Amino acid sequence: MKGVKISGIGSSKAGYVLTNEELSTIVDTSDEWITTRTGIKNRYISNGQTTTELASKAAALALKNANIEASALDMIIVATITPDLFMPSTACMVQSALGAIKSTAFDISAACSGFIYGSKIAINSIRCGDVKKVLVIGAEVLSKTINWQDRNTCVLFGDGAGAVIYEATDNNKILNMYTQSDGKNGCSLTLNSTPLKNCLIEEKLVTPYMQMDGREVYKFATNIVPICIEKVLQNTEVKLSDIKHFILHQANERILDAVAKKMKIDKSLFFKNLDKYGNTSAASIPIALYEAKANFNTGDKIVLVGFGGGLTWGSLLLEW
Ligand code: ACO
């Protein structure tokens, strides 16, 4: 089996910084409520950038960081729940923007776990010898799915993209992976698609907006993240105390702090940038990786954890 390593990381921000103060002029909320309940202060939202544009910009930076040409990529996977179009896929449009002529390109949908799921596909594809260089992008323009009159959701989300290049190597750096889903309980976090209508069926009106049962999501997240961390360490020689950095999906500061407390982990080991970005779904882990990597040292053990709509969850154990 081939080894796999991360060889490049990039990220990109949407064009407009929406502060809690400005949000308070749009809906009945306050900086104090948002900060104490979520830890979020600002979020970047699109003032014209598409999911493809954000994804392509993050990808170009990751390619530069890896020092490889787009034409060397064998596969492009975009994790998103906010594609610009159903067809072509965002990945195909990114392929075109980059000039990645020999890639196989496709999108996956696993909400906030999308980057972990996409990484698993990429890593397994390299391990089996099918491909050598794979670009995995998490990219979202969630702001177009938000009801800006609904204070329960509109304060939480932001737009952006992050990208990671996985490459075949003799010196394996991906130590373990774990993913799972629970479709039975998916109704706590939903985003409708085109409603069913045709020559036989009259259209029923459905809300086009993201809907969330915040308390259920909170319970799910604080329960599943410790399981993700334990599972990814199982059958490895790595212990919890060996982990130098926990890069969790940036949903809510209270979720991160609750997990740290439950697992008796020093909360300073949990990277946080949700104060600047809000929750960017599939983009949040690669954006966090891009920002956290300045503090990584060679040999550091790192755990990545995604959790979200579906329900979906997963984790990755890697060595820097
Ligand atoms: N500003 C002011 N007041 C608000 C706001 C707001 N933005 N939103 C809700 N409230 C009010 C509610 O109307 C309610 O008022 P009421 O008591 O008069 O009815 C009160 O605040 C309490 O509302 P709750 O929903 O009970 O607030 P809670 O303390 O549970 O916090 C939150 C809500 C932050 C969403 C919490 O449930 C949570 O952290 N859930 C996790 C959700 C999450 O992280 N989702 C991200 C997407 S999913 C993912 O990425 C995995």
Short mmCIF file of C-alpha atoms and ligand atoms in Angstrom, two decimals:
data_model
loop_
_atom_site.label_atom_id
_atom_site.label_comp_id
_atom_site.label_asym_id
_atom_site.label_seq_id
_atom_site.Cartn_x
_atom_site.Cartn_y
_atom_site.Cartn_z
CA MET A 1 0.00 0.00 0.00
CA LYS A 2 1.29 3.46 -0.91
CA GLY A 3 1.94 6.17 1.69
CA VAL A 4 0.19 9.54 1.59
CA LYS A 5 1.15 13.02 2.79
CA ILE A 6 -0.24 16.54 2.63
CA SER A 7 1.96 18.56 0.27
CA GLY A 8 0.06 21.85 0.00
CA ILE A 9 -2.68 23.86 1.70
CA GLY A 10 -4.51 26.99 0.56
CA SER A 11 -7.55 29.03 1.52
CA SER A 12 -9.63 31.94 0.30
CA LYS A 13 -12.01 34.39 1.91
CA ALA A 14 -15.23 35.87 0.61
CA GLY A 15 -15.15 39.60 -0.04
CA TYR A 16 -17.21 41.18 2.74
CA VAL A 17 -16.65 41.16 6.50
CA LEU A 18 -20.04 41.11 8.21
CA THR A 19 -19.62 42.00 11.88
CA ASN A 20 -21.97 41.13 14.74
CA GLU A 21 -22.66 44.85 15.07
CA GLU A 22 -23.82 45.11 11.46
CA LEU A 23 -25.91 41.92 11.85
CA SER A 24 -27.63 43.55 14.81
CA THR A 25 -28.96 46.17 12.40
CA ILE A 26 -30.45 43.44 10.17
CA VAL A 27 -32.08 41.14 12.78
CA ASP A 28 -32.96 41.33 16.46
CA THR A 29 -29.64 40.15 17.91
CA SER A 30 -26.57 41.59 19.60
CA ASP A 31 -22.81 41.19 19.64
CA GLU A 32 -23.11 40.11 23.27
CA TRP A 33 -25.61 37.28 22.49
CA ILE A 34 -23.67 35.96 19.50
CA THR A 35 -20.28 36.14 21.22
CA THR A 36 -21.35 34.43 24.44
CA ARG A 37 -23.42 31.70 22.71
CA THR A 38 -21.09 30.96 19.78
CA GLY A 39 -17.72 32.75 20.01
CA ILE A 40 -18.33 34.27 16.56
CA LYS A 41 -17.49 37.97 16.06
CA ASN A 42 -17.26 38.32 12.26
CA ARG A 43 -17.88 36.22 9.19
CA TYR A 44 -16.82 36.72 5.56
CA ILE A 45 -19.74 36.63 3.16
CA SER A 46 -19.81 36.78 -0.62
CA ASN A 47 -20.26 40.16 -2.26
CA GLY A 48 -20.15 38.52 -5.65
CA GLN A 49 -17.74 35.57 -5.35
CA THR A 50 -19.15 32.18 -6.40
CA THR A 51 -18.34 28.84 -4.79
CA THR A 52 -16.22 28.00 -7.87
CA GLU A 53 -14.24 31.24 -7.60
CA LEU A 54 -13.52 30.75 -3.89
CA ALA A 55 -12.60 27.10 -4.49
CA SER A 56 -10.31 27.93 -7.44
CA LYS A 57 -8.49 30.64 -5.49
CA ALA A 58 -7.86 28.32 -2.51
CA ALA A 59 -6.75 25.57 -4.90
CA ALA A 60 -4.30 27.86 -6.74
CA LEU A 61 -2.69 28.73 -3.39
CA ALA A 62 -2.47 25.05 -2.39
CA LEU A 63 -0.81 24.21 -5.74
CA LYS A 64 1.70 27.02 -5.22
CA ASN A 65 2.36 25.79 -1.67
CA ALA A 66 2.92 22.24 -2.97
CA ASN A 67 5.02 23.57 -5.84
CA ILE A 68 3.16 21.56 -8.45
CA GLU A 69 1.39 22.47 -11.69
CA ALA A 70 -2.37 22.01 -12.02
CA SER A 71 -1.71 19.73 -14.99
CA ALA A 72 -0.04 17.26 -12.60
CA LEU A 73 -3.28 16.69 -10.62
CA ASP A 74 -4.92 13.29 -11.11
CA MET A 75 -8.13 14.01 -9.22
CA ILE A 76 -10.12 17.00 -7.90
CA ILE A 77 -12.78 16.51 -5.24
CA VAL A 78 -14.93 19.42 -4.10
CA ALA A 79 -16.97 19.01 -0.92
CA THR A 80 -19.84 21.48 -0.93
CA ILE A 81 -23.52 21.85 -0.10
CA THR A 82 -23.66 25.14 -2.01
CA PRO A 83 -22.57 24.37 -5.59
CA ASP A 84 -23.09 27.12 -8.16
CA LEU A 85 -24.81 24.62 -10.45
CA PHE A 86 -25.96 21.00 -10.16
CA MET A 87 -24.23 20.44 -13.48
CA PRO A 88 -21.39 20.87 -14.29
CA SER A 89 -20.04 20.05 -10.85
CA THR A 90 -18.01 22.66 -8.97
CA ALA A 91 -15.00 20.34 -9.29
CA CYS A 92 -15.27 20.35 -13.10
CA MET A 93 -15.48 24.15 -13.14
CA VAL A 94 -12.46 24.37 -10.82
CA GLN A 95 -10.62 21.95 -13.13
CA SER A 96 -11.32 24.29 -16.03
CA ALA A 97 -10.27 27.40 -14.06
CA LEU A 98 -6.98 25.77 -13.01
CA GLY A 99 -6.19 24.05 -16.32
CA ALA A 100 -5.94 20.67 -14.57
CA ILE A 101 -6.33 18.86 -17.86
CA LYS A 102 -5.72 15.26 -16.77
CA SER A 103 -7.88 15.25 -13.60
CA THR A 104 -10.97 13.26 -12.80
CA ALA A 105 -13.20 15.85 -11.09
CA PHE A 106 -16.37 15.45 -9.02
CA ASP A 107 -18.28 16.92 -6.07
CA ILE A 108 -19.34 15.22 -2.86
CA SER A 109 -22.06 16.19 -0.39
CA ALA A 110 -21.42 15.51 3.28
CA ALA A 111 -22.09 18.98 4.77
CA CYS A 112 -19.60 19.96 7.49
CA SER A 113 -17.91 16.53 7.27
CA GLY A 114 -17.36 16.96 3.53
CA PHE A 115 -13.65 17.73 3.78
CA ILE A 116 -13.00 14.61 5.90
CA TYR A 117 -15.09 12.41 3.57
CA GLY A 118 -13.35 13.87 0.50
CA SER A 119 -9.95 13.36 2.11
CA LYS A 120 -10.79 9.71 2.79
CA ILE A 121 -11.66 9.15 -0.88
CA ALA A 122 -8.46 10.93 -1.93
CA ILE A 123 -6.23 9.03 0.50
CA ASN A 124 -7.71 5.62 -0.37
CA SER A 125 -7.42 6.38 -4.10
CA ILE A 126 -3.71 7.15 -3.64
CA ARG A 127 -3.15 4.15 -1.37
CA CYS A 128 -4.54 1.72 -3.91
CA GLY A 129 -2.18 3.12 -6.55
CA ASP A 130 -4.89 4.55 -8.80
CA VAL A 131 -3.69 8.17 -8.54
CA LYS A 132 -0.72 10.13 -7.19
CA LYS A 133 -1.82 13.74 -6.67
CA VAL A 134 -5.30 14.67 -5.45
CA LEU A 135 -6.74 18.10 -4.68
CA VAL A 136 -9.50 18.14 -2.04
CA ILE A 137 -11.42 21.39 -1.61
CA GLY A 138 -14.10 22.40 0.87
CA ALA A 139 -15.95 25.43 -0.51
CA GLU A 140 -19.19 27.12 0.48
CA VAL A 141 -21.31 30.17 -0.17
CA LEU A 142 -23.71 29.45 2.68
CA SER A 143 -24.91 33.07 2.77
CA LYS A 144 -27.17 32.36 -0.23
CA THR A 145 -28.96 29.60 1.74
CA ILE A 146 -29.61 31.70 4.85
CA ASN A 147 -32.85 33.36 5.83
CA TRP A 148 -31.43 36.72 6.92
CA GLN A 149 -34.58 37.33 9.00
CA ASP A 150 -33.98 34.15 11.07
CA ARG A 151 -31.71 35.06 13.97
CA ASN A 152 -31.45 31.40 15.01
CA THR A 153 -29.34 30.62 11.93
CA CYS A 154 -28.14 33.80 10.22
CA VAL A 155 -25.62 34.65 12.94
CA LEU A 156 -23.80 31.31 12.63
CA PHE A 157 -22.60 30.90 9.07
CA GLY A 158 -19.99 32.33 6.69
CA ASP A 159 -18.54 31.76 3.21
CA GLY A 160 -15.07 30.63 2.15
CA ALA A 161 -12.90 27.84 0.80
CA GLY A 162 -9.92 25.75 1.82
CA ALA A 163 -7.89 23.30 -0.26
CA VAL A 164 -5.42 20.51 0.47
CA ILE A 165 -3.21 18.51 -1.88
CA TYR A 166 -2.57 14.88 -0.98
CA GLU A 167 0.38 13.15 -2.65
CA ALA A 168 1.81 9.65 -2.77
CA THR A 169 4.98 9.27 -0.68
CA ASP A 170 7.28 6.55 0.69
CA ASN A 171 7.07 8.24 4.10
CA ASN A 172 3.39 7.84 5.08
CA LYS A 173 1.88 10.69 7.13
CA ILE A 174 -1.78 9.66 7.27
CA LEU A 175 -2.00 7.39 10.29
CA ASN A 176 -5.72 6.60 10.45
CA MET A 177 -9.18 7.61 9.25
CA TYR A 178 -12.70 7.12 10.54
CA THR A 179 -16.10 8.11 9.10
CA GLN A 180 -19.73 7.26 9.76
CA SER A 181 -23.23 8.61 9.07
CA ASP A 182 -26.71 8.48 10.60
CA GLY A 183 -29.37 9.27 8.00
CA LYS A 184 -32.14 8.42 10.48
CA ASN A 185 -31.49 11.61 12.47
CA GLY A 186 -30.75 13.93 9.57
CA CYS A 187 -33.80 16.14 10.11
CA SER A 188 -32.09 18.34 12.72
CA LEU A 189 -30.16 20.15 9.97
CA THR A 190 -31.69 20.51 6.50
CA LEU A 191 -31.38 22.46 3.26
CA ASN A 192 -34.00 21.76 0.59
CA SER A 193 -33.22 21.16 -3.07
CA THR A 194 -35.52 21.66 -6.09
CA PRO A 195 -38.94 20.43 -4.89
CA LEU A 196 -40.59 17.46 -6.59
CA LYS A 197 -42.74 18.67 -9.51
CA ASN A 198 -43.44 17.36 -12.97
CA CYS A 199 -46.30 16.76 -15.42
CA LEU A 200 -48.02 14.60 -12.76
CA ILE A 201 -47.22 16.50 -9.58
CA GLU A 202 -48.04 20.05 -8.57
CA GLU A 203 -45.26 21.97 -6.93
CA LYS A 204 -45.39 22.17 -3.13
CA LEU A 205 -43.75 25.21 -1.62
CA VAL A 206 -40.68 24.37 0.47
CA THR A 207 -38.41 26.77 2.28
CA PRO A 208 -35.23 27.45 0.31
CA TYR A 209 -33.34 28.20 3.52
CA MET A 210 -31.09 26.26 5.85
CA GLN A 211 -33.05 25.00 8.89
CA MET A 212 -31.55 23.86 12.14
CA ASP A 213 -32.62 22.52 15.52
CA GLY A 214 -29.76 24.18 17.42
CA ARG A 215 -30.13 22.20 20.63
CA GLU A 216 -30.25 18.83 18.85
CA VAL A 217 -27.17 19.78 16.80
CA TYR A 218 -25.35 20.84 19.95
CA LYS A 219 -26.16 17.50 21.66
CA PHE A 220 -25.13 15.55 18.56
CA ALA A 221 -21.84 17.45 18.20
CA THR A 222 -20.73 17.21 21.82
CA ASN A 223 -21.54 13.49 21.83
CA ILE A 224 -19.97 12.55 18.49
CA VAL A 225 -16.69 14.52 18.53
CA PRO A 226 -15.18 12.55 21.46
CA ILE A 227 -16.16 9.34 19.65
CA CYS A 228 -14.42 10.61 16.48
CA ILE A 229 -11.25 11.31 18.46
CA GLU A 230 -11.29 7.94 20.25
CA LYS A 231 -12.05 5.96 17.07
CA VAL A 232 -9.24 7.52 15.04
CA LEU A 233 -6.70 6.68 17.74
CA GLN A 234 -7.90 3.06 18.01
CA ASN A 235 -5.53 0.45 16.54
CA THR A 236 -2.71 3.00 16.33
CA GLU A 237 0.28 3.54 18.58
CA VAL A 238 -0.74 7.16 19.11
CA LYS A 239 -2.21 8.13 22.49
CA LEU A 240 -4.54 11.04 23.23
CA SER A 241 -1.71 12.74 25.13
CA ASP A 242 0.50 12.59 21.99
CA ILE A 243 -1.83 14.89 20.02
CA LYS A 244 -0.39 18.38 19.61
CA HIS A 245 -3.23 19.97 17.60
CA PHE A 246 -6.96 19.29 17.38
CA ILE A 247 -8.47 20.90 14.28
CA LEU A 248 -12.22 20.53 14.65
CA HIS A 249 -14.97 21.76 12.38
CA GLN A 250 -15.47 25.38 13.49
CA ALA A 251 -19.19 25.32 14.32
CA ASN A 252 -19.36 26.93 17.71
CA GLU A 253 -16.85 27.75 20.46
CA ARG A 254 -19.11 26.17 23.08
CA ILE A 255 -18.95 22.84 21.24
CA LEU A 256 -15.13 22.96 21.16
CA ASP A 257 -14.89 23.90 24.83
CA ALA A 258 -17.43 21.24 25.88
CA VAL A 259 -15.44 18.54 24.05
CA ALA A 260 -12.17 19.69 25.62
CA LYS A 261 -13.77 19.57 29.07
CA LYS A 262 -15.45 16.18 28.52
CA MET A 263 -12.18 14.62 27.33
CA LYS A 264 -9.98 16.47 29.85
CA ILE A 265 -7.88 17.94 27.05
CA ASP A 266 -6.20 21.34 27.44
CA LYS A 267 -8.49 23.59 25.40
CA SER A 268 -5.52 25.57 24.06
CA LEU A 269 -4.78 22.50 21.87
CA PHE A 270 -8.08 23.10 20.02
CA PHE A 271 -7.45 25.50 17.14
CA LYS A 272 -10.05 28.27 16.84
CA ASN A 273 -10.71 30.77 14.09
CA LEU A 274 -14.50 30.77 14.18
CA ASP A 275 -14.44 34.24 15.71
CA LYS A 276 -13.29 35.51 12.27
CA TYR A 277 -15.13 33.12 9.92
CA GLY A 278 -18.25 31.72 11.60
CA ASN A 279 -19.24 28.26 10.45
CA THR A 280 -18.13 27.69 6.84
CA SER A 281 -19.29 24.04 6.71
CA ALA A 282 -17.05 21.95 4.40
CA ALA A 283 -14.53 24.80 4.13
CA SER A 284 -13.91 25.16 7.85
CA ILE A 285 -11.33 22.40 8.43
CA PRO A 286 -9.05 23.21 5.44
CA ILE A 287 -9.25 26.95 6.22
CA ALA A 288 -8.32 26.14 9.84
CA LEU A 289 -5.47 23.89 8.66
CA TYR A 290 -4.14 26.67 6.44
CA GLU A 291 -4.08 29.10 9.37
CA ALA A 292 -2.85 26.60 11.99
CA LYS A 293 0.05 25.17 9.97
CA ALA A 294 2.40 28.00 10.99
CA ASN A 295 2.40 26.41 14.47
CA PHE A 296 3.00 22.81 13.33
CA ASN A 297 6.40 21.18 13.85
CA THR A 298 7.71 18.16 11.98
CA GLY A 299 6.45 15.00 13.65
CA ASP A 300 3.48 16.67 15.40
CA LYS A 301 0.44 14.38 15.64
CA ILE A 302 -2.72 16.16 14.51
CA VAL A 303 -6.39 15.13 14.69
CA LEU A 304 -8.98 16.61 12.31
CA VAL A 305 -12.68 16.14 13.13
CA GLY A 306 -15.73 16.95 10.99
CA PHE A 307 -19.38 16.65 12.04
CA GLY A 308 -22.59 17.94 10.55
CA GLY A 309 -25.67 17.54 8.39
CA GLY A 310 -26.66 14.10 7.24
CA LEU A 311 -25.92 13.37 10.00
CA THR A 312 -22.28 12.78 9.12
CA TRP A 313 -19.03 12.70 11.05
CA GLY A 314 -15.42 11.64 10.70
CA SER A 315 -11.82 12.12 11.74
CA LEU A 316 -8.29 11.93 10.39
CA LEU A 317 -5.07 11.28 12.31
CA LEU A 318 -1.98 12.65 10.65
CA GLU A 319 1.66 13.38 11.32
CA TRP A 320 3.18 16.65 10.16
N1 ACO B 1 -29.79 36.70 19.03
C1 ACO B 1 -30.53 36.91 20.13
N2 ACO B 1 -31.34 35.98 20.64
C2 ACO B 1 -31.40 34.80 20.00
C3 ACO B 1 -30.66 34.53 18.83
C4 ACO B 1 -29.83 35.55 18.35
N3 ACO B 1 -29.07 35.39 17.26
N4 ACO B 1 -30.92 33.27 18.42
C5 ACO B 1 -31.79 32.75 19.30
N5 ACO B 1 -32.08 33.67 20.24
C6 ACO B 1 -33.00 33.57 21.37
C7 ACO B 1 -34.07 32.54 21.13
O1 ACO B 1 -35.15 33.12 20.40
C8 ACO B 1 -34.46 32.19 22.55
O2 ACO B 1 -35.31 33.16 23.03
P1 ACO B 1 -36.56 32.77 23.94
O3 ACO B 1 -35.96 32.10 25.16
O4 ACO B 1 -37.20 34.09 24.22
O5 ACO B 1 -37.38 31.83 23.11
C9 ACO B 1 -33.14 32.29 23.30
O6 ACO B 1 -32.26 33.09 22.49
C10 ACO B 1 -32.49 30.97 23.55
O7 ACO B 1 -32.50 30.26 22.35
P2 ACO B 1 -31.85 28.84 22.24
O8 ACO B 1 -31.98 28.31 20.86
O9 ACO B 1 -32.34 27.99 23.37
O10 ACO B 1 -30.33 29.24 22.51
P3 ACO B 1 -29.15 28.31 22.90
O11 ACO B 1 -28.59 28.76 24.17
O12 ACO B 1 -29.47 26.86 22.73
O13 ACO B 1 -28.11 28.69 21.77
C11 ACO B 1 -27.27 27.93 19.65
C12 ACO B 1 -28.43 28.55 20.39
C13 ACO B 1 -26.07 28.85 19.76
C14 ACO B 1 -27.64 27.77 18.18
C15 ACO B 1 -26.98 26.56 20.32
O14 ACO B 1 -28.13 25.75 20.35
C16 ACO B 1 -25.88 25.82 19.66
O15 ACO B 1 -24.74 26.13 19.84
N6 ACO B 1 -26.22 24.80 18.83
C17 ACO B 1 -25.31 24.17 17.96
C18 ACO B 1 -25.66 24.67 16.63
C19 ACO B 1 -24.50 24.79 15.68
O16 ACO B 1 -23.36 24.92 16.04
N7 ACO B 1 -24.86 24.77 14.43
C20 ACO B 1 -23.95 24.95 13.40
C21 ACO B 1 -24.41 24.25 12.21
S1 ACO B 1 -24.31 22.59 12.36
C22 ACO B 1 -22.80 22.11 12.21
O17 ACO B 1 -21.97 22.81 11.71
C23 ACO B 1 -22.52 20.81 12.69
#
